XYZ file of C-alpha atoms in Angstrom:
733
model
C 0.166 -0.076 -0.053
C 2.869 2.360 0.939
C 4.490 1.758 -2.508
C 1.333 2.447 -4.292
C 0.712 5.593 -2.447
C 4.311 6.806 -3.149
C 3.994 5.979 -6.951
C 0.685 7.757 -6.910
C 2.329 10.831 -5.348
C 5.198 10.797 -7.845
C 2.661 10.684 -10.804
C 0.985 13.692 -9.326
C 4.292 15.499 -8.985
C 5.136 14.717 -12.721
C 1.727 16.362 -13.753
C 2.418 19.303 -11.666
C 6.135 19.604 -13.061
C 4.887 19.237 -16.615
C 2.798 22.322 -16.229
C 5.611 24.531 -14.964
C 8.844 23.193 -16.467
C 10.856 20.105 -17.372
C 11.774 18.502 -13.894
C 15.349 17.857 -13.031
C 15.742 14.284 -12.136
C 18.498 13.166 -9.509
C 19.552 9.688 -8.845
C 21.185 8.611 -5.511
C 22.835 5.129 -5.096
C 23.701 3.972 -1.581
C 26.746 1.888 -0.685
C 26.431 -1.697 0.270
C 29.477 -3.466 -1.164
C 28.498 -6.692 -3.345
C 24.744 -5.655 -2.697
C 25.317 -2.471 -4.824
C 25.299 -4.581 -7.911
C 21.373 -4.530 -7.642
C 21.684 -0.852 -8.774
C 22.397 -2.042 -12.128
C 18.953 -3.648 -12.656
C 17.444 -0.260 -11.932
C 19.667 1.526 -14.372
C 18.616 -1.002 -17.006
C 15.012 -0.032 -16.536
C 15.779 3.589 -16.479
C 17.573 3.166 -19.870
C 14.700 1.206 -21.337
C 12.092 3.870 -20.238
C 14.423 6.641 -22.062
C 14.649 8.532 -18.643
C 17.401 11.349 -18.626
C 19.164 11.495 -15.212
C 20.377 15.101 -14.511
C 22.348 14.497 -11.445
C 23.877 11.515 -9.779
C 25.310 11.040 -6.228
C 26.651 7.896 -4.716
C 28.532 6.314 -1.945
C 30.921 3.373 -2.013
C 29.699 0.759 -4.547
C 26.879 3.141 -5.386
C 29.579 5.716 -6.237
C 31.189 3.266 -8.480
C 28.200 2.123 -10.371
C 26.900 5.829 -10.451
C 30.302 7.178 -11.680
C 30.219 4.730 -14.556
C 26.667 5.692 -15.580
C 27.727 9.231 -15.214
C 30.264 9.243 -18.003
C 28.119 7.420 -20.425
C 28.097 3.519 -19.763
C 24.624 2.070 -20.087
C 23.272 -0.189 -17.458
C 23.746 -3.126 -19.790
C 27.445 -2.118 -20.264
C 27.967 -1.783 -16.438
C 26.336 -5.320 -15.903
C 28.974 -6.659 -18.488
C 31.759 -5.081 -16.583
C 30.530 -6.523 -13.233
C 29.921 -9.967 -14.489
C 33.389 -10.270 -16.089
C 35.427 -8.757 -13.248
C 36.972 -11.180 -10.479
C 36.076 -9.081 -7.511
C 37.740 -11.379 -4.861
C 41.184 -11.191 -6.625
C 40.608 -7.404 -7.219
C 40.130 -6.496 -3.911
C 42.806 -8.622 -2.355
C 45.285 -7.228 -4.817
C 46.029 -10.659 -6.171
C 48.534 -10.362 -8.935
C 49.625 -13.047 -11.493
C 52.965 -14.841 -10.215
C 54.519 -13.496 -13.329
C 54.440 -10.002 -12.080
C 56.472 -10.815 -9.033
C 60.183 -9.735 -9.109
C 62.615 -12.730 -9.538
C 63.838 -12.366 -6.011
C 60.271 -12.839 -4.697
C 59.714 -15.931 -6.787
C 62.903 -17.508 -5.358
C 62.749 -16.441 -1.742
C 59.123 -15.490 -1.018
C 55.770 -17.298 -1.120
C 56.356 -19.159 2.321
C 54.525 -17.012 4.912
C 50.959 -16.473 5.966
C 50.876 -13.187 8.136
C 52.640 -9.945 7.373
C 52.950 -7.199 10.020
C 54.509 -3.892 9.448
C 57.290 -2.777 11.667
C 57.807 1.022 12.263
C 60.046 2.660 14.869
C 61.017 -0.674 16.048
C 57.543 -1.610 16.984
C 55.278 -4.186 15.414
C 52.005 -2.926 14.055
C 48.808 -4.254 12.478
C 48.282 -3.485 8.667
C 45.757 -0.769 7.801
C 44.043 -2.990 5.328
C 44.046 -6.311 3.881
C 44.668 -4.738 0.370
C 46.246 -1.326 -0.901
C 43.532 -1.380 -3.466
C 45.965 -0.640 -6.323
C 44.109 -3.264 -8.684
C 40.927 -1.507 -7.886
C 42.499 1.939 -8.778
C 44.020 0.466 -12.035
C 40.647 -0.869 -13.257
C 39.046 2.463 -12.388
C 41.647 4.255 -14.279
C 41.069 2.235 -17.446
C 37.335 2.599 -17.186
C 37.294 6.362 -16.846
C 40.059 6.959 -19.251
C 37.831 9.202 -21.595
C 37.346 11.743 -18.916
C 40.924 11.913 -17.533
C 41.340 15.504 -17.952
C 37.942 16.461 -16.446
C 38.752 17.555 -12.847
C 35.409 19.215 -12.195
C 32.782 16.459 -11.758
C 30.002 18.884 -12.433
C 31.413 19.052 -16.017
C 31.040 15.415 -16.601
C 28.285 14.163 -19.052
C 25.970 13.901 -16.032
C 27.093 16.061 -13.081
C 28.282 13.945 -10.156
C 29.527 13.827 -6.644
C 30.413 11.027 -4.189
C 30.912 10.851 -0.531
C 33.869 9.663 1.550
C 34.603 9.714 5.443
C 37.309 11.645 7.180
C 39.127 9.102 9.317
C 40.354 11.846 11.732
C 36.798 13.501 12.319
C 34.345 10.936 11.104
C 32.656 13.518 9.086
C 31.366 13.273 5.532
C 33.669 14.535 2.720
C 31.900 15.524 -0.628
C 34.168 14.540 -3.435
C 33.368 16.624 -6.604
C 36.593 17.780 -7.992
C 39.908 16.209 -8.744
C 40.853 12.634 -9.986
C 37.683 10.818 -10.594
C 39.012 7.231 -10.203
C 40.984 8.177 -6.993
C 37.644 9.739 -5.604
C 35.755 6.631 -6.349
C 38.533 4.390 -4.781
C 38.374 6.673 -1.681
C 34.543 6.486 -1.465
C 34.742 2.603 -1.569
C 37.532 2.063 0.989
C 35.854 -0.506 3.080
C 37.528 -0.356 6.478
C 40.003 -3.239 7.138
C 39.459 -4.540 3.591
C 41.103 -1.516 1.726
C 43.502 0.902 3.096
C 42.447 4.541 3.447
C 43.167 7.061 0.634
C 44.829 10.298 1.343
C 43.399 13.206 -0.866
C 44.214 16.890 -0.113
C 45.861 16.126 3.214
C 42.662 14.245 4.485
C 42.734 10.393 5.202
C 39.482 9.035 3.623
C 37.555 5.674 3.974
C 34.371 4.411 3.018
C 31.538 7.079 2.587
C 28.999 4.750 4.032
C 30.362 5.391 7.647
C 29.395 9.112 7.491
C 26.526 9.434 4.850
C 25.465 6.185 2.946
C 22.540 7.918 1.332
C 23.356 11.425 0.409
C 19.712 12.579 -0.712
C 19.644 16.088 0.800
C 22.918 16.956 -0.678
C 21.621 16.104 -4.024
C 18.616 18.065 -3.298
C 20.686 21.018 -2.755
C 22.221 20.831 -6.070
C 18.782 21.664 -7.717
C 17.152 18.195 -8.368
C 13.337 18.582 -8.474
C 12.677 14.771 -8.477
C 14.976 12.352 -6.689
C 15.129 8.692 -7.211
C 17.037 6.699 -4.383
C 18.033 3.164 -4.681
C 18.926 1.759 -1.251
C 20.927 -1.448 -0.847
C 21.726 -1.198 2.888
C 20.759 -3.994 5.079
C 18.953 -3.718 8.387
C 19.619 -4.130 12.034
C 19.570 -7.745 13.321
C 17.300 -9.095 15.988
C 18.954 -10.223 19.259
C 18.787 -13.812 18.343
C 21.157 -13.357 15.460
C 23.613 -11.449 17.417
C 25.571 -14.597 18.454
C 29.253 -13.466 17.729
C 31.664 -10.671 18.415
C 31.693 -9.770 14.667
C 27.997 -9.577 14.327
C 27.843 -7.263 17.555
C 30.408 -4.901 16.246
C 28.745 -4.771 12.791
C 25.374 -3.873 14.688
C 27.120 -1.084 16.697
C 28.906 0.292 13.619
C 25.640 0.253 11.827
C 23.477 2.406 14.219
C 24.583 5.776 13.011
C 24.440 4.711 9.320
C 21.014 3.393 9.412
C 19.697 6.400 11.367
C 21.306 8.716 8.995
C 19.717 6.973 6.087
C 16.334 7.000 7.767
C 16.452 10.848 7.887
C 17.678 11.098 4.289
C 14.784 8.881 2.849
C 12.244 11.609 4.034
C 13.631 13.843 1.158
C 13.096 11.094 -1.552
C 10.487 11.265 -4.181
C 11.030 7.663 -5.323
C 12.403 5.021 -2.887
C 13.610 1.679 -4.323
C 14.865 -1.039 -2.013
C 15.623 -4.311 -3.669
C 14.965 -7.521 -1.599
C 18.672 -8.454 -0.738
C 18.471 -8.559 2.931
C 19.941 -12.082 3.067
C 23.125 -10.991 1.326
C 26.298 -9.445 2.737
C 28.629 -6.673 1.533
C 31.218 -9.469 0.658
C 28.910 -11.836 -1.415
C 30.818 -11.067 -4.676
C 30.472 -14.678 -5.751
C 26.550 -14.080 -5.769
C 26.524 -11.343 -8.182
C 24.253 -13.078 -10.635
C 21.571 -13.436 -7.929
C 21.957 -9.817 -6.772
C 21.682 -8.472 -10.345
C 18.720 -10.418 -10.849
C 16.931 -9.061 -7.704
C 17.997 -5.525 -8.686
C 16.351 -5.949 -12.174
C 13.191 -7.506 -10.535
C 12.698 -4.388 -8.367
C 13.488 -2.056 -11.002
C 10.792 -3.543 -13.339
C 8.286 -2.514 -10.520
C 9.085 1.181 -11.297
C 8.887 0.998 -15.136
C 5.692 2.962 -15.404
C 6.977 5.605 -13.205
C 10.146 6.000 -15.217
C 8.237 6.152 -18.514
C 5.933 8.771 -17.212
C 8.973 10.954 -16.061
C 10.682 10.285 -19.341
C 7.651 11.493 -21.338
C 7.708 14.856 -19.707
C 11.386 15.352 -20.612
C 10.979 17.182 -24.035
C 14.593 18.629 -24.068
C 17.167 15.768 -23.791
C 20.890 16.037 -24.056
C 22.808 13.860 -26.110
C 25.134 11.645 -24.016
C 28.015 9.741 -26.054
C 27.817 6.178 -25.440
C 30.996 5.199 -23.455
C 33.198 2.298 -24.463
C 36.669 0.954 -23.039
C 39.429 2.898 -24.690
C 41.511 0.218 -26.555
C 43.748 2.248 -28.704
C 47.591 2.100 -28.310
C 49.530 5.247 -27.281
C 53.112 5.854 -28.553
C 55.115 6.783 -25.393
C 57.906 9.180 -26.240
C 58.644 10.527 -22.749
C 58.156 10.046 -19.023
C 57.527 12.348 -16.111
C 58.016 10.654 -12.788
C 57.115 12.389 -9.499
C 57.105 11.266 -5.860
C 60.246 8.936 -6.391
C 62.689 9.405 -3.360
C 64.163 5.993 -2.526
C 64.090 4.444 -6.069
C 65.992 5.588 -9.194
C 64.330 6.061 -12.476
C 66.196 3.224 -13.893
C 64.516 0.995 -11.115
C 61.143 2.283 -11.864
C 61.162 1.973 -15.763
C 62.944 -1.363 -15.331
C 60.202 -2.687 -13.295
C 57.511 -1.231 -15.571
C 59.157 -2.563 -18.750
C 58.078 0.437 -20.631
C 60.635 2.127 -22.920
C 60.801 5.165 -25.130
C 59.003 4.378 -28.497
C 56.759 1.616 -26.907
C 53.173 1.719 -28.291
C 50.919 0.478 -25.487
C 47.245 0.324 -24.457
C 45.814 1.482 -21.209
C 45.104 -2.172 -20.176
C 48.812 -2.926 -20.894
C 49.842 0.006 -18.809
C 47.731 -1.416 -15.925
C 49.573 -4.802 -16.330
C 52.899 -2.896 -16.256
C 51.856 -0.934 -13.127
C 51.084 -4.406 -11.618
C 54.975 -5.130 -12.009
C 55.895 -2.028 -10.205
C 53.316 -2.586 -7.498
C 54.338 -6.101 -6.906
C 57.554 -4.692 -5.519
C 55.546 -3.614 -2.458
C 57.315 -0.224 -2.700
C 54.365 1.890 -3.255
C 51.283 2.971 -1.384
C 49.690 4.229 -4.557
C 50.506 4.531 -8.198
C 48.275 6.862 -10.515
C 49.177 7.896 -14.093
C 47.848 10.071 -16.964
C 48.646 10.549 -20.628
C 49.355 14.012 -22.304
C 49.263 14.158 -25.938
C 52.117 15.965 -27.733
C 52.254 17.889 -30.965
C 53.737 14.875 -32.822
C 50.786 12.728 -31.687
C 52.986 10.747 -29.258
C 52.383 10.753 -25.620
C 53.979 11.846 -22.392
C 53.355 9.316 -19.618
C 52.951 10.893 -16.270
C 53.568 8.666 -13.232
C 52.687 9.869 -9.680
C 54.086 7.613 -7.175
C 53.428 7.555 -3.323
C 56.084 5.485 -1.846
C 55.268 3.265 1.204
C 56.451 4.205 4.591
C 56.277 0.705 5.785
C 59.934 -0.094 4.979
C 60.248 -3.172 7.338
C 57.825 -5.834 8.191
C 57.555 -9.176 9.977
C 56.359 -12.313 8.310
C 55.383 -15.541 9.851
C 54.881 -19.017 8.461
C 54.799 -22.628 9.881
C 55.525 -26.028 8.299
C 55.997 -29.516 8.986
C 57.596 -32.479 7.179
C 59.365 -35.893 8.127
C 63.061 -34.654 7.758
C 63.091 -31.259 9.477
C 60.107 -31.839 11.517
C 58.293 -28.953 12.916
C 59.469 -25.432 12.008
C 58.157 -21.959 12.617
C 59.417 -19.279 10.266
C 60.034 -15.696 11.379
C 61.125 -13.414 8.469
C 62.252 -9.898 8.905
C 62.230 -7.853 5.764
C 63.610 -4.235 5.389
C 64.039 -1.880 2.286
C 66.493 0.960 2.277
C 68.730 -0.664 4.937
C 71.930 0.736 3.384
C 71.147 2.231 0.139
C 68.217 2.968 -2.327
C 66.972 -0.057 -4.235
C 68.202 -2.510 -1.566
C 66.424 -5.296 0.297
C 67.379 -7.144 3.294
C 65.668 -10.325 4.322
C 66.319 -12.714 7.304
C 64.673 -16.021 7.899
C 64.933 -17.482 11.398
C 63.421 -21.086 11.623
C 62.637 -22.253 15.060
C 61.665 -25.879 15.827
C 63.458 -29.381 15.865
C 66.120 -28.120 13.547
C 67.330 -24.478 13.931
C 68.113 -22.793 10.567
C 68.692 -19.378 9.251
C 68.782 -17.764 5.773
C 70.080 -14.123 5.074
C 69.708 -12.278 1.936
C 70.867 -8.811 0.964
C 70.054 -7.717 -2.515
C 70.387 -4.388 -4.533
C 68.038 -4.326 -7.377
C 69.169 -2.012 -10.065
C 66.444 -2.611 -12.633
C 68.000 -2.306 -16.218
C 71.511 -2.481 -14.752
C 73.443 -5.240 -13.082
C 72.288 -6.042 -9.602
C 74.432 -7.639 -6.734
C 73.989 -9.364 -3.273
C 75.218 -11.464 -0.663
C 73.507 -14.495 0.932
C 74.288 -16.543 3.974
C 72.557 -19.867 5.098
C 72.965 -22.221 8.126
C 71.173 -25.538 7.537
C 71.175 -28.395 9.947
C 69.257 -31.756 10.160
C 69.324 -35.310 11.596
C 67.997 -38.282 9.704
C 68.155 -41.992 9.830
C 69.553 -42.666 6.410
C 71.236 -45.297 4.181
C 73.792 -42.578 3.157
C 75.281 -44.736 0.470
C 78.007 -45.608 -0.400
C 79.329 -44.929 3.148
C 77.034 -47.451 4.722
C 78.200 -50.131 2.218
C 81.663 -49.866 3.754
C 80.379 -51.353 6.895
C 78.748 -54.736 6.305
C 77.125 -54.709 9.716
C 75.343 -51.288 9.369
C 72.200 -50.889 7.352
C 71.590 -47.277 8.095
C 73.071 -44.526 10.289
C 71.826 -41.600 12.254
C 73.269 -38.813 10.084
C 74.007 -35.510 11.466
C 74.355 -32.912 8.606
C 75.441 -29.237 8.895
C 75.890 -26.817 6.020
C 76.984 -23.180 6.309
C 77.034 -21.300 2.951
C 77.962 -17.798 2.138
C 77.766 -16.236 -1.392
C 78.799 -13.052 -3.178
C 77.008 -12.695 -6.619
C 75.976 -10.366 -9.447
C 72.993 -10.918 -11.314
C 70.822 -9.726 -14.300
C 67.096 -10.454 -14.963
C 65.091 -10.455 -18.081
C 61.411 -9.834 -18.059
C 61.095 -11.180 -14.331
C 61.286 -14.571 -15.939
C 64.957 -15.233 -16.716
C 68.057 -14.653 -14.613
C 71.746 -15.087 -15.195
C 74.294 -14.837 -12.383
C 77.903 -15.368 -11.273
C 79.430 -15.601 -7.788
C 81.903 -16.613 -5.277
C 80.983 -19.238 -2.593
C 82.326 -20.281 0.651
C 80.834 -23.546 1.939
C 81.405 -25.342 5.065
C 80.017 -29.029 5.380
C 80.209 -31.190 8.335
C 78.620 -34.660 8.189
C 78.985 -37.084 11.149
C 77.245 -40.172 12.746
C 77.165 -41.655 16.118
C 76.096 -44.996 14.682
C 79.708 -46.007 13.502
C 82.249 -45.453 16.492
C 86.052 -45.412 15.646
C 88.646 -46.613 17.980
C 88.927 -43.202 19.735
C 85.247 -43.512 20.724
C 84.322 -40.267 19.078
C 81.560 -39.877 16.428
C 82.493 -40.820 13.017
C 83.144 -37.689 10.779
C 82.609 -38.151 7.010
C 83.833 -34.526 6.278
C 84.380 -31.382 8.193
C 85.734 -29.023 5.645
C 85.651 -25.516 4.369
C 85.310 -25.098 0.517
C 85.741 -22.098 -1.804
C 84.323 -22.257 -5.159
C 83.187 -20.023 -8.146
C 79.742 -20.595 -9.521
C 77.343 -19.563 -12.103
C 73.732 -20.213 -12.873
C 70.901 -19.747 -15.408
C 67.347 -19.674 -14.202
C 63.958 -19.530 -15.877
C 60.626 -19.509 -14.009
C 57.321 -18.851 -15.826
C 55.161 -21.263 -13.449
C 51.953 -19.605 -12.640
C 51.978 -20.915 -9.046
C 54.686 -22.059 -6.626
C 52.518 -24.932 -5.551
C 50.089 -26.846 -7.448
C 51.340 -25.464 -10.790
C 48.928 -25.535 -13.759
C 51.028 -23.850 -16.655
C 54.624 -22.688 -17.381
C 58.175 -23.696 -17.688
C 61.025 -23.804 -15.304
C 64.828 -24.251 -15.498
C 67.659 -23.997 -12.961
C 71.123 -24.770 -14.239
C 74.062 -24.326 -12.131
C 77.907 -24.992 -12.459
C 80.351 -24.966 -9.540
C 84.140 -25.086 -9.704
C 85.614 -26.070 -6.226
C 88.964 -24.213 -6.065
C 90.369 -24.891 -2.675
C 89.488 -26.542 0.666
C 90.601 -26.871 4.195
C 90.111 -30.541 3.521
C 89.384 -32.588 6.764
C 90.877 -35.724 5.140
C 93.777 -34.019 3.383
C 92.852 -35.543 0.061
C 91.441 -32.437 -1.766
C 91.821 -32.074 -5.489
C 89.985 -29.494 -7.677
C 86.776 -30.644 -9.162
C 83.552 -29.246 -10.466
C 79.914 -30.138 -10.557
C 76.951 -29.226 -12.711
C 73.323 -29.773 -11.776
C 70.080 -28.874 -13.597
C 66.463 -29.026 -13.424
C 63.968 -28.578 -16.356
C 60.289 -28.607 -15.959
C 57.002 -27.735 -17.651
C 53.294 -28.005 -16.633
C 50.250 -27.982 -18.674
C 46.480 -28.163 -17.661
C 43.929 -29.944 -19.946
C 40.366 -28.691 -19.421
C 40.181 -26.906 -16.109
C 41.180 -29.471 -13.716
C 43.635 -32.085 -14.889
C 47.373 -31.038 -14.856
C 50.306 -32.921 -16.149
C 53.790 -31.819 -14.756
C 57.204 -33.052 -15.934
C 60.401 -32.581 -14.068
C 63.687 -33.559 -15.414
C 66.913 -33.391 -13.229
C 70.426 -34.210 -13.836
C 73.688 -33.863 -12.116
C 77.421 -34.590 -13.067
C 80.632 -34.398 -11.424
C 84.092 -33.883 -13.186
C 87.308 -35.167 -11.408
C 85.294 -36.826 -8.559
C 86.438 -35.610 -5.071
C 87.731 -38.186 -2.477
C 84.950 -36.945 -0.063
C 81.583 -38.690 -0.510
C 79.710 -35.624 0.833
C 79.574 -34.217 -2.773
C 78.006 -37.552 -4.248
C 74.353 -36.955 -5.479
C 71.939 -38.479 -3.116
C 68.403 -39.567 -4.253
C 65.470 -40.436 -1.974
C 62.656 -38.894 -0.003
C 60.232 -36.207 -1.152
C 61.208 -32.937 0.508
C 61.058 -29.811 -1.611
C 63.514 -27.955 0.557
C 66.680 -30.123 -0.075
C 69.978 -28.449 -0.281
C 73.284 -29.148 -1.925
C 73.100 -32.480 -3.677
C 70.319 -34.084 -2.089
C 67.485 -34.878 -4.660
C 63.940 -36.053 -3.894
C 62.944 -39.454 -5.328
C 59.535 -41.094 -4.349
C 59.978 -44.837 -3.404
C 63.251 -44.666 -1.754
C 64.147 -43.251 1.789
C 66.064 -40.027 2.242
C 69.592 -40.267 0.597
C 69.216 -44.092 0.006
C 70.583 -43.913 -3.502
C 73.850 -42.163 -4.427
C 76.664 -41.740 -7.043
C 78.658 -39.195 -8.919
C 76.115 -38.602 -11.573
C 72.409 -39.015 -12.218
C 69.532 -38.483 -14.400
C 65.951 -38.412 -13.100
C 62.415 -37.777 -14.504
C 59.330 -37.359 -12.669
C 55.731 -37.546 -14.226
C 53.137 -35.895 -12.017
C 49.457 -36.359 -12.836
C 47.254 -34.152 -10.746
C 43.415 -33.619 -10.678
C 41.679 -30.761 -9.106
C 38.583 -31.769 -6.959
C 36.612 -28.584 -6.127
C 38.573 -25.438 -5.615
C 41.538 -26.531 -3.459
C 41.658 -30.316 -3.180
C 43.814 -32.428 -5.351
C 44.460 -36.101 -6.186
C 47.671 -37.020 -7.660
C 49.667 -40.006 -9.119
C 53.591 -39.582 -9.477
C 55.954 -41.781 -11.286
C 59.684 -41.185 -11.117
C 62.668 -42.861 -12.715
C 66.478 -42.523 -12.231
C 69.709 -43.891 -13.244
C 72.817 -43.418 -11.115
C 76.522 -44.218 -11.865
C 79.998 -42.853 -11.903
C 79.186 -41.395 -15.390
C 75.618 -41.989 -16.660
C 76.695 -40.773 -19.956
C 79.665 -43.241 -20.439
C 77.569 -45.434 -22.847
C 74.545 -44.976 -25.019
C 72.208 -47.033 -23.003
C 70.627 -44.551 -20.500
C 67.903 -46.884 -19.664
C 70.155 -49.609 -18.020
C 69.739 -50.156 -14.327
C 66.642 -47.882 -13.960
C 65.419 -47.166 -10.465
C 61.675 -46.536 -10.222
C 59.339 -45.310 -7.636
C 55.591 -44.259 -7.424
C 53.267 -42.372 -5.235
C 49.620 -41.570 -4.922
C 48.288 -38.890 -2.788
C 45.707 -36.196 -1.614
C 46.593 -32.537 -1.279
C 44.742 -29.608 0.125
C 45.762 -26.051 -0.368
C 45.370 -24.547 3.040
C 45.939 -20.926 3.877
C 49.231 -21.942 5.484
C 50.357 -23.883 2.573
C 49.902 -27.341 1.127
C 48.686 -30.237 3.247
C 49.903 -33.469 1.385
C 49.441 -37.147 2.440
C 51.179 -39.605 -0.011
C 51.660 -43.263 -0.041
C 55.082 -44.044 -1.826
C 56.593 -47.439 -2.904
C 58.998 -48.962 -5.434
C 58.629 -52.079 -7.419
C 62.580 -52.694 -7.088
C 61.905 -54.317 -3.762
C 59.205 -54.718 -1.105
C 59.447 -51.213 0.287
C 56.792 -48.541 0.953
C 56.325 -45.199 2.958
C 53.579 -42.837 4.166
C 54.628 -39.248 3.482
C 53.182 -36.210 5.277
C 53.905 -32.396 5.204
C 51.908 -29.302 6.002
C 52.617 -25.759 5.240
C 54.772 -23.718 2.762
C 58.271 -25.344 2.255
C 61.257 -23.252 3.688
């Protein structure tokens, strides 16, 4: 009945205005996160009726949808944009692994929690995401009005609302950078970080004024249509958690403000989406449908209003700008700690490149993935020769240091908790310091200091301490003692490296360096005459080394596509030599792999490995040892299903692993693995590489948890009656 009376009142108003003048129609779209998709159904009905909107105001998602409509996107086009956008990845700032710096691919992707460190104190992050992906998308969508800084000059005059974090007051955004204003209006607290504009720190406008009807009235609108996608306060029976109670408390002021604003409306539209939440981005199809259903109820009203609009302005239909721009110059502002070469090297944009806006967004992803910037915006200025100046405005992050945490368990290193301290600008610009401390059954550390010079040669130092105990065959050592089947091996490695490196396209790296390595391998299983533990080696080695690496895998775990290569060569020059038998020798080791997914769920991954020793040393420590399944082996230890840790050994080997993996649901996997290897003093000494082949197999279940992969596998070998259950949990480190 209330809705009928409201429509009757509107029709009366239309008749009244038709006698006086053409009414100015305003549209207000409320915030509501994913529920804001319902606005689009109403816009589609407005389009069908031919109704002209003269002014638009919005908050949060309502501001984004309204902003798109303001510059000429139709309701149909906005729906297409929404349907084809992955909002979960967008809001979390998820970037493709290909955009990660090579250093991050090698040394990152192993922690769960990241906490900023400032002035020696550990803090909580201001948001889950910096919202750079959101800003990139908005910049693309609003490219056609890039030079319009007064929102009243847009095809349909517009403003949006944000909230000042310091005062809690509403801030009307109607001038400046439109994509940035929309990003500020939609900065949902805790999900997206606040945005600083003109010295004010801004968050989601829904906190201060989620339904700015009276403000729009003050702009001269005669009839105001309001689409409200807010929820409602819960009954006490549903307030059964801390989160629910906090949301209820935060909502009091917002709902009270909206109730007052609704009194100024002429047409009030409230789609039936009460059961949905602000984060129901995966239910956008249902929300879009409900918005359309509600909009259809007002079709007659829209048509009557449209019939009274005799003088309609022409609004150019908006489309995504797909043209390519010839970049002839760069203007970079806001760069203090990073050189121009570093920035352009990460962006991979050079003078003379012809590039589209979507490609610019992808290149900004490359720069953003360094985590050096709070915000990156850009604009294009056309020059007289029809080329373009690319203006980059950078706001560097003030969070130079952070603390990262991770956890892992496997059957070799047992339990481990990783504490990573990560700091930039420790000594000079472009540098990065990272220290991993691993606490648990086997204490370890890994230190990295790297100076990334972009286009130019980069350099760094690394230091690693690794220690473990294992019951192992450790052949051929055990074979020298007829009464010993396995030993309790104690293995310690301390490695220090100094290197130079250059990378190409974040996929390919070449490096040279010097390495000091201390290796100590002992056991208490074999007791010599002096009653001390038996020492296989306890020596310092100095070598020169080089490497070539390629990594285009789309994921570090559960790879679906890409190629991988890691080829290295080491020339051992001198040694303290515990056994006084050292002669110079060299080793080469390589891994080649690729993965391909068929359909959407079945993945085949092939990994080939080989190692070869020239002028084999007397110390058996540098033999290649195959066995076990760990992904964090060091030195010459190599995984091989079907055999126990380090059970097979020799001076050279070749190995192939075939991994067939099927994804069940979103994060569950079933796998079958077959691996084959040959070991010898020289596996290439004759043509028959298939002689004396060792084989092993495994079947398993894996689950991609938030702390890393959980894997349970059953492994066996037909070479003899031998089988193992394997288990690990968490990112490998």
